[in-house]
Amino acid sequence: MMKKIGFLSFGHWSQAPYSATRSASDVLLQSIDLAVAAEELGADGAYFRVHHFARQLGSPFPLLAAIGAKTSRIEIGTGVIDMRYENPLYMIEDAGAADLISGGRLQLGISRGSPEQVIDGWRHFGYAPAEGQSDADMGRRHAEVFLRLLNGEGFAQPNPNPMFPNPPGLLRLEPHSDGLRDRIWWGSASNATAVWAAQMGMNLQSSTLKADESGEPLHVQQAKQIRAYKDAWKAAGHTRAPRVSVSRSIFALMNQEDHDYFGRGDNSDHIGVIDNMRAVFGRSYSAEPEQLIEQLRADEAIAEADTLLLTVPNQLGVAYNVHVIDSILKHIAPALGWR
């Protein structure tokens, strides 16, 4: 049953004609406004993509903290932070602070990351894979350090003559936020990394693209991926229930403006090569409400997940995206078992 529905913004800005986000300032401020409006509509989550060297959202924690300070209920997350670029220790401090500001509402999606705007961009941030390892191995290594430190156990030897008094024992990074470790998600493009995420005790994010491992439609492959993840979670013996999200481009055609923007969409999956990986790219859904409900009920991955993230066209402005989210929540979501 679909328990939660949120939005996922790629955070684009450009000088293109009719773009409502013409600068980084526009995107950041409108992202806050959209999260506040989505909470008022009753949506469950506000999630943001993270890309470096691009005219998109890149540094998530100031934005997440700002949204946390201006909202009270909605989950706030990422989809995903590229761990190849991250100093796990500094990220612990940023994430802990943002989570405390929000009152424990962060849902951080992390991963190896997506194709880059520049060649080996993580090298400019000072990181390089260990000998014999790939950049993906490095991203997972950074993630493992991050997860271990999130437990809040001391690991650093205190100075015997500190500037300020220390608690007894080894010191941890501060601020520590209890419970954040259980709210980390891994963005997985393959069945194998979904299983690894389960073994590591992370929730699962599955996007609108996936490694094409069987030639079947995306939603079928994704459903199998989710089932493999749940089986691995059970086998690992974790005590809490896992969470799984899938992302979809979904537009209810409610008026002429909706038809003008999305009425002629391509409603089929696509196959392509991304980062030397054969991938299946999921279809968009755009139809009148009754037809849209029928299409979404047939999506096996949506049925397997507990959280649905609606990718929003952020460059069309806050007001239109509020309309898009509101249309789904009012006319589509209840038929999928939401609330």
Short mmCIF file of C-alpha atoms in Angstrom, two decimals:
data_model
loop_
_atom_site.label_atom_id
_atom_site.label_comp_id
_atom_site.label_asym_id
_atom_site.label_seq_id
_atom_site.Cartn_x
_atom_site.Cartn_y
_atom_site.Cartn_z
CA MET A 1 0.00 0.00 0.00
CA MET A 2 1.26 3.47 -0.86
CA LYS A 3 1.85 5.09 2.54
CA LYS A 4 3.69 8.27 1.58
CA ILE A 5 3.81 10.57 -1.44
CA GLY A 6 6.35 13.33 -1.91
CA PHE A 7 7.97 15.30 -4.67
CA LEU A 8 11.47 15.10 -6.14
CA SER A 9 12.97 18.23 -7.69
CA PHE A 10 16.02 18.22 -9.96
CA GLY A 11 16.52 21.91 -9.17
CA HIS A 12 17.31 23.14 -12.68
CA TRP A 13 17.80 26.78 -13.55
CA SER A 14 18.47 28.32 -16.95
CA GLN A 15 17.95 31.41 -19.10
CA ALA A 16 15.66 29.44 -21.42
CA PRO A 17 12.51 31.22 -22.61
CA TYR A 18 9.64 30.87 -20.13
CA SER A 19 11.91 29.43 -17.40
CA ALA A 20 10.67 30.51 -13.98
CA THR A 21 14.06 29.65 -12.45
CA ARG A 22 16.67 31.84 -14.07
CA SER A 23 19.30 31.72 -11.31
CA ALA A 24 20.53 29.62 -8.42
CA SER A 25 18.78 32.04 -6.08
CA ASP A 26 15.48 31.41 -7.86
CA VAL A 27 15.81 27.64 -7.46
CA LEU A 28 16.81 27.72 -3.81
CA LEU A 29 14.10 30.13 -2.71
CA GLN A 30 11.41 28.44 -4.84
CA SER A 31 12.43 25.04 -3.45
CA ILE A 32 11.73 26.31 0.05
CA ASP A 33 8.39 27.78 -1.07
CA LEU A 34 7.38 24.54 -2.81
CA ALA A 35 8.21 22.45 0.27
CA VAL A 36 6.14 24.75 2.49
CA ALA A 37 3.22 24.60 0.02
CA ALA A 38 3.51 20.80 -0.34
CA GLU A 39 3.28 20.41 3.43
CA GLU A 40 0.12 22.55 3.43
CA LEU A 41 -1.37 20.31 0.71
CA GLY A 42 -0.73 17.23 2.88
CA ALA A 43 2.19 15.78 0.91
CA ASP A 44 4.60 13.63 2.88
CA GLY A 45 8.02 14.52 1.50
CA ALA A 46 10.18 17.14 -0.22
CA TYR A 47 13.21 15.59 -1.91
CA PHE A 48 15.97 17.14 -4.00
CA ARG A 49 18.53 15.87 -6.47
CA VAL A 50 22.21 16.76 -5.97
CA HIS A 51 24.56 17.41 -8.91
CA HIS A 52 27.95 19.08 -8.97
CA PHE A 53 29.34 21.38 -11.68
CA ALA A 54 25.79 21.82 -12.99
CA ARG A 55 23.12 24.52 -12.96
CA GLN A 56 21.17 22.43 -10.52
CA LEU A 57 21.01 22.04 -6.76
CA GLY A 58 24.44 20.97 -5.53
CA SER A 59 24.88 21.63 -1.79
CA PRO A 60 21.89 20.09 -0.06
CA PHE A 61 22.32 20.81 3.64
CA PRO A 62 21.72 24.58 3.69
CA LEU A 63 18.53 24.00 1.70
CA LEU A 64 17.37 21.11 3.88
CA ALA A 65 18.04 23.11 7.03
CA ALA A 66 16.12 26.11 5.68
CA ILE A 67 13.15 23.94 4.78
CA GLY A 68 13.34 22.26 8.17
CA ALA A 69 13.13 25.63 9.88
CA LYS A 70 10.06 26.71 7.87
CA THR A 71 8.05 23.45 8.06
CA SER A 72 6.93 21.19 10.88
CA ARG A 73 5.77 17.85 9.47
CA ILE A 74 6.97 17.04 5.96
CA GLU A 75 9.91 14.68 5.44
CA ILE A 76 12.94 16.36 3.85
CA GLY A 77 15.37 14.38 1.78
CA THR A 78 17.75 13.90 -1.10
CA GLY A 79 17.76 11.66 -4.10
CA VAL A 80 20.74 11.30 -4.12
CA ILE A 81 23.95 12.69 -2.62
CA ASP A 82 26.93 11.43 -4.63
CA MET A 83 29.20 9.89 -1.99
CA ARG A 84 32.23 10.01 -4.29
CA TYR A 85 32.36 13.76 -3.55
CA GLU A 86 31.76 13.60 0.19
CA ASN A 87 33.98 13.87 3.23
CA PRO A 88 31.97 11.51 5.47
CA LEU A 89 33.10 13.26 8.68
CA TYR A 90 32.10 16.74 7.57
CA MET A 91 28.87 15.30 6.22
CA ILE A 92 28.10 13.86 9.67
CA GLU A 93 28.21 17.38 11.14
CA ASP A 94 26.11 18.91 8.35
CA ALA A 95 23.53 16.13 8.43
CA GLY A 96 23.31 16.13 12.22
CA ALA A 97 22.74 19.88 12.32
CA ALA A 98 20.11 19.86 9.56
CA ASP A 99 18.30 16.93 11.17
CA LEU A 100 18.17 18.64 14.55
CA ILE A 101 16.87 21.86 12.98
CA SER A 102 14.07 19.87 11.32
CA GLY A 103 13.21 17.93 14.45
CA GLY A 104 14.36 14.58 13.05
CA ARG A 105 12.72 14.71 9.61
CA LEU A 106 15.71 14.14 7.30
CA GLN A 107 15.51 11.19 4.90
CA LEU A 108 18.90 11.23 3.20
CA GLY A 109 19.30 9.40 -0.08
CA ILE A 110 22.95 8.65 -0.85
CA SER A 111 24.62 6.63 -3.58
CA ARG A 112 27.54 6.28 -5.93
CA GLY A 113 25.95 9.08 -7.93
CA SER A 114 24.88 9.74 -11.50
CA PRO A 115 26.77 10.67 -14.70
CA GLU A 116 28.80 13.81 -14.21
CA GLN A 117 29.09 17.16 -15.94
CA VAL A 118 32.89 16.98 -15.84
CA ILE A 119 35.49 14.24 -16.06
CA ASP A 120 36.12 12.61 -12.67
CA GLY A 121 34.72 15.62 -10.83
CA TRP A 122 35.38 14.04 -7.44
CA ARG A 123 39.13 14.44 -8.07
CA HIS A 124 38.66 18.22 -7.91
CA PHE A 125 37.17 17.70 -4.44
CA GLY A 126 40.36 15.91 -3.37
CA TYR A 127 39.27 12.27 -3.62
CA ALA A 128 40.66 9.35 -5.58
CA PRO A 129 39.93 5.61 -5.47
CA ALA A 130 42.39 3.38 -3.70
CA GLU A 131 44.68 1.34 -5.91
CA GLY A 132 42.75 -1.40 -7.65
CA GLN A 133 39.37 0.13 -6.83
CA SER A 134 36.85 2.06 -8.91
CA ASP A 135 35.15 5.35 -8.19
CA ALA A 136 32.01 3.34 -7.33
CA ASP A 137 34.04 1.40 -4.74
CA MET A 138 35.21 4.74 -3.34
CA GLY A 139 31.62 5.99 -3.07
CA ARG A 140 30.59 2.87 -1.17
CA ARG A 141 33.63 3.18 1.09
CA HIS A 142 32.68 6.77 1.94
CA ALA A 143 29.13 5.57 2.61
CA GLU A 144 30.32 2.85 4.97
CA VAL A 145 32.34 5.38 7.00
CA PHE A 146 29.34 7.73 7.11
CA LEU A 147 27.03 4.97 8.32
CA ARG A 148 29.46 3.82 11.00
CA LEU A 149 29.96 7.34 12.37
CA LEU A 150 26.21 7.99 12.40
CA ASN A 151 25.94 5.47 15.25
CA GLY A 152 27.45 8.15 17.45
CA GLU A 153 30.19 6.10 19.08
CA GLY A 154 33.38 7.86 20.13
CA PHE A 155 36.46 7.20 18.02
CA ALA A 156 38.84 10.18 18.41
CA GLN A 157 41.46 10.43 21.18
CA PRO A 158 40.78 13.60 23.23
CA ASN A 159 43.42 16.25 23.75
CA PRO A 160 44.74 15.98 27.34
CA ASN A 161 44.72 19.79 27.52
CA PRO A 162 41.52 20.74 25.69
CA MET A 163 40.18 24.25 25.25
CA PHE A 164 36.84 23.11 26.70
CA PRO A 165 36.04 20.22 29.10
CA ASN A 166 35.43 16.88 27.39
CA PRO A 167 33.07 14.08 28.35
CA PRO A 168 34.88 10.89 29.37
CA GLY A 169 36.20 8.49 26.76
CA LEU A 170 36.77 8.82 23.05
CA LEU A 171 35.05 11.70 21.30
CA ARG A 172 32.50 11.60 18.48
CA LEU A 173 31.56 14.24 15.94
CA GLU A 174 28.93 16.74 17.00
CA PRO A 175 26.11 17.48 16.75
CA HIS A 176 24.84 13.93 16.91
CA SER A 177 21.22 13.27 15.93
CA ASP A 178 19.70 10.10 17.37
CA GLY A 179 17.70 8.11 14.84
CA LEU A 180 19.24 9.55 11.67
CA ARG A 181 21.07 6.28 10.97
CA ASP A 182 17.69 4.62 10.35
CA ARG A 183 16.75 7.34 7.85
CA ILE A 184 19.53 6.81 5.33
CA TRP A 185 18.53 5.50 1.87
CA TRP A 186 20.68 4.03 -0.89
CA GLY A 187 19.85 4.94 -4.48
CA SER A 188 20.28 1.69 -6.34
CA ALA A 189 20.41 1.09 -10.10
CA SER A 190 21.01 -2.67 -9.93
CA ASN A 191 19.75 -5.72 -8.10
CA ALA A 192 23.19 -6.35 -6.57
CA THR A 193 23.51 -2.90 -4.99
CA ALA A 194 19.93 -3.14 -3.69
CA VAL A 195 20.92 -6.34 -1.88
CA TRP A 196 24.04 -4.61 -0.53
CA ALA A 197 21.92 -1.70 0.71
CA ALA A 198 19.70 -4.16 2.60
CA GLN A 199 22.70 -5.84 4.17
CA MET A 200 23.97 -2.40 5.28
CA GLY A 201 20.62 -1.56 6.87
CA MET A 202 19.71 1.28 4.52
CA ASN A 203 16.31 2.04 3.02
CA LEU A 204 16.04 1.74 -0.76
CA GLN A 205 15.49 4.41 -3.39
CA SER A 206 14.84 3.21 -6.93
CA SER A 207 14.75 5.88 -9.60
CA THR A 208 13.20 6.29 -13.04
CA LEU A 209 16.13 4.41 -14.57
CA LYS A 210 17.71 1.06 -13.77
CA ALA A 211 20.32 -1.27 -15.17
CA ASP A 212 18.57 -3.35 -17.82
CA GLU A 213 19.13 -6.81 -16.36
CA SER A 214 16.34 -8.76 -18.07
CA GLY A 215 14.90 -6.76 -20.97
CA GLU A 216 11.57 -6.41 -19.18
CA PRO A 217 9.73 -3.11 -18.61
CA LEU A 218 11.22 -0.87 -15.91
CA HIS A 219 8.39 -1.39 -13.44
CA VAL A 220 8.73 -5.19 -13.69
CA GLN A 221 12.51 -5.14 -13.22
CA GLN A 222 12.15 -2.63 -10.41
CA ALA A 223 9.57 -4.78 -8.62
CA LYS A 224 11.98 -7.74 -8.78
CA GLN A 225 14.75 -5.50 -7.44
CA ILE A 226 12.56 -4.43 -4.52
CA ARG A 227 11.61 -8.03 -3.71
CA ALA A 228 15.32 -9.03 -3.76
CA TYR A 229 16.02 -6.13 -1.42
CA LYS A 230 13.27 -7.15 1.01
CA ASP A 231 14.49 -10.76 1.01
CA ALA A 232 18.05 -9.60 1.77
CA TRP A 233 16.76 -7.31 4.53
CA LYS A 234 14.96 -10.20 6.17
CA ALA A 235 18.00 -12.46 5.84
CA ALA A 236 20.20 -9.79 7.46
CA GLY A 237 18.04 -9.90 10.58
CA HIS A 238 17.42 -6.17 10.96
CA THR A 239 14.87 -5.39 13.65
CA ARG A 240 13.05 -2.47 12.02
CA ALA A 241 10.91 -2.51 8.88
CA PRO A 242 12.65 -1.17 5.75
CA ARG A 243 11.29 1.58 3.53
CA VAL A 244 11.32 1.67 -0.27
CA SER A 245 10.67 4.57 -2.60
CA VAL A 246 10.22 4.72 -6.36
CA SER A 247 10.29 7.86 -8.49
CA ARG A 248 7.85 8.54 -11.30
CA SER A 249 6.94 11.36 -13.68
CA ILE A 250 3.15 11.53 -13.25
CA PHE A 251 0.84 14.26 -14.54
CA ALA A 252 -2.92 14.32 -14.21
CA LEU A 253 -4.39 16.19 -17.18
CA MET A 254 -6.84 18.45 -15.41
CA ASN A 255 -6.95 21.51 -17.66
CA GLN A 256 -5.74 22.92 -20.94
CA GLU A 257 -2.40 23.98 -19.50
CA ASP A 258 -1.71 20.39 -18.41
CA HIS A 259 -2.59 19.16 -21.90
CA ASP A 260 -0.35 21.78 -23.48
CA TYR A 261 2.63 20.77 -21.34
CA PHE A 262 2.19 17.00 -21.03
CA GLY A 263 -0.71 15.84 -23.19
CA ARG A 264 1.58 14.60 -25.94
CA GLY A 265 4.06 12.76 -23.76
CA ASP A 266 5.83 9.56 -24.77
CA ASN A 267 4.26 6.87 -22.59
CA SER A 268 6.81 4.11 -23.19
CA ASP A 269 10.09 2.95 -21.63
CA HIS A 270 13.37 3.65 -23.39
CA ILE A 271 16.63 1.72 -23.55
CA GLY A 272 19.94 3.57 -23.59
CA VAL A 273 23.55 3.51 -22.42
CA ILE A 274 24.50 5.62 -19.41
CA ASP A 275 27.96 5.49 -17.81
CA ASN A 276 28.74 2.43 -19.98
CA MET A 277 25.70 0.66 -18.53
CA ARG A 278 22.74 -0.52 -20.57
CA ALA A 279 19.80 1.06 -18.79
CA VAL A 280 16.03 1.10 -19.02
CA PHE A 281 14.47 4.54 -18.60
CA GLY A 282 10.95 4.53 -17.23
CA ARG A 283 7.97 5.96 -19.05
CA SER A 284 6.14 9.10 -18.04
CA TYR A 285 2.51 8.89 -16.99
CA SER A 286 0.19 11.62 -18.26
CA ALA A 287 -3.53 11.08 -18.72
CA GLU A 288 -6.99 11.99 -17.48
CA PRO A 289 -7.47 10.89 -13.84
CA GLU A 290 -9.46 7.69 -14.42
CA GLN A 291 -7.05 6.43 -17.07
CA LEU A 292 -4.06 7.48 -14.97
CA ILE A 293 -5.32 5.51 -11.97
CA GLU A 294 -5.70 2.42 -14.14
CA GLN A 295 -2.15 2.81 -15.52
CA LEU A 296 -0.59 3.32 -12.10
CA ARG A 297 -2.40 0.34 -10.58
CA ALA A 298 -0.65 -1.79 -13.20
CA ASP A 299 2.80 -0.51 -12.16
CA GLU A 300 4.28 -3.42 -10.18
CA ALA A 301 7.04 -1.36 -8.56
CA ILE A 302 4.63 1.25 -7.20
CA ALA A 303 2.69 -1.65 -5.67
CA GLU A 304 5.86 -2.98 -3.99
CA ALA A 305 7.01 0.39 -2.62
CA ASP A 306 5.68 2.33 0.37
CA THR A 307 6.78 5.77 -0.87
CA LEU A 308 6.19 7.44 -4.24
CA LEU A 309 8.27 10.44 -5.29
CA LEU A 310 6.75 12.63 -7.99
CA THR A 311 9.39 14.23 -10.20
CA VAL A 312 8.31 17.84 -10.69
CA PRO A 313 9.14 20.27 -13.53
CA ASN A 314 10.66 22.87 -11.22
CA GLN A 315 11.37 25.38 -14.02
CA LEU A 316 7.63 25.86 -14.52
CA GLY A 317 7.42 27.67 -11.18
CA VAL A 318 5.99 27.08 -7.74
CA ALA A 319 2.33 27.74 -8.56
CA TYR A 320 2.19 25.22 -11.40
CA ASN A 321 4.03 22.57 -9.39
CA VAL A 322 1.63 23.07 -6.48
CA HIS A 323 -1.17 22.38 -8.98
CA VAL A 324 0.61 19.22 -10.21
CA ILE A 325 1.08 17.85 -6.69
CA ASP A 326 -2.42 18.85 -5.56
CA SER A 327 -4.01 17.13 -8.57
CA ILE A 328 -2.24 13.86 -7.75
CA LEU A 329 -3.03 13.99 -4.05
CA LYS A 330 -6.71 14.78 -4.57
CA HIS A 331 -7.65 12.80 -7.66
CA ILE A 332 -5.13 9.93 -7.96
CA ALA A 333 -3.49 9.03 -4.65
CA PRO A 334 -6.57 7.85 -2.73
CA ALA A 335 -7.24 5.23 -5.41
CA LEU A 336 -3.69 3.88 -4.88
CA GLY A 337 -4.32 3.32 -1.17
CA TRP A 338 -2.77 6.55 0.10
CA ARG A 339 -4.33 7.65 3.39
#
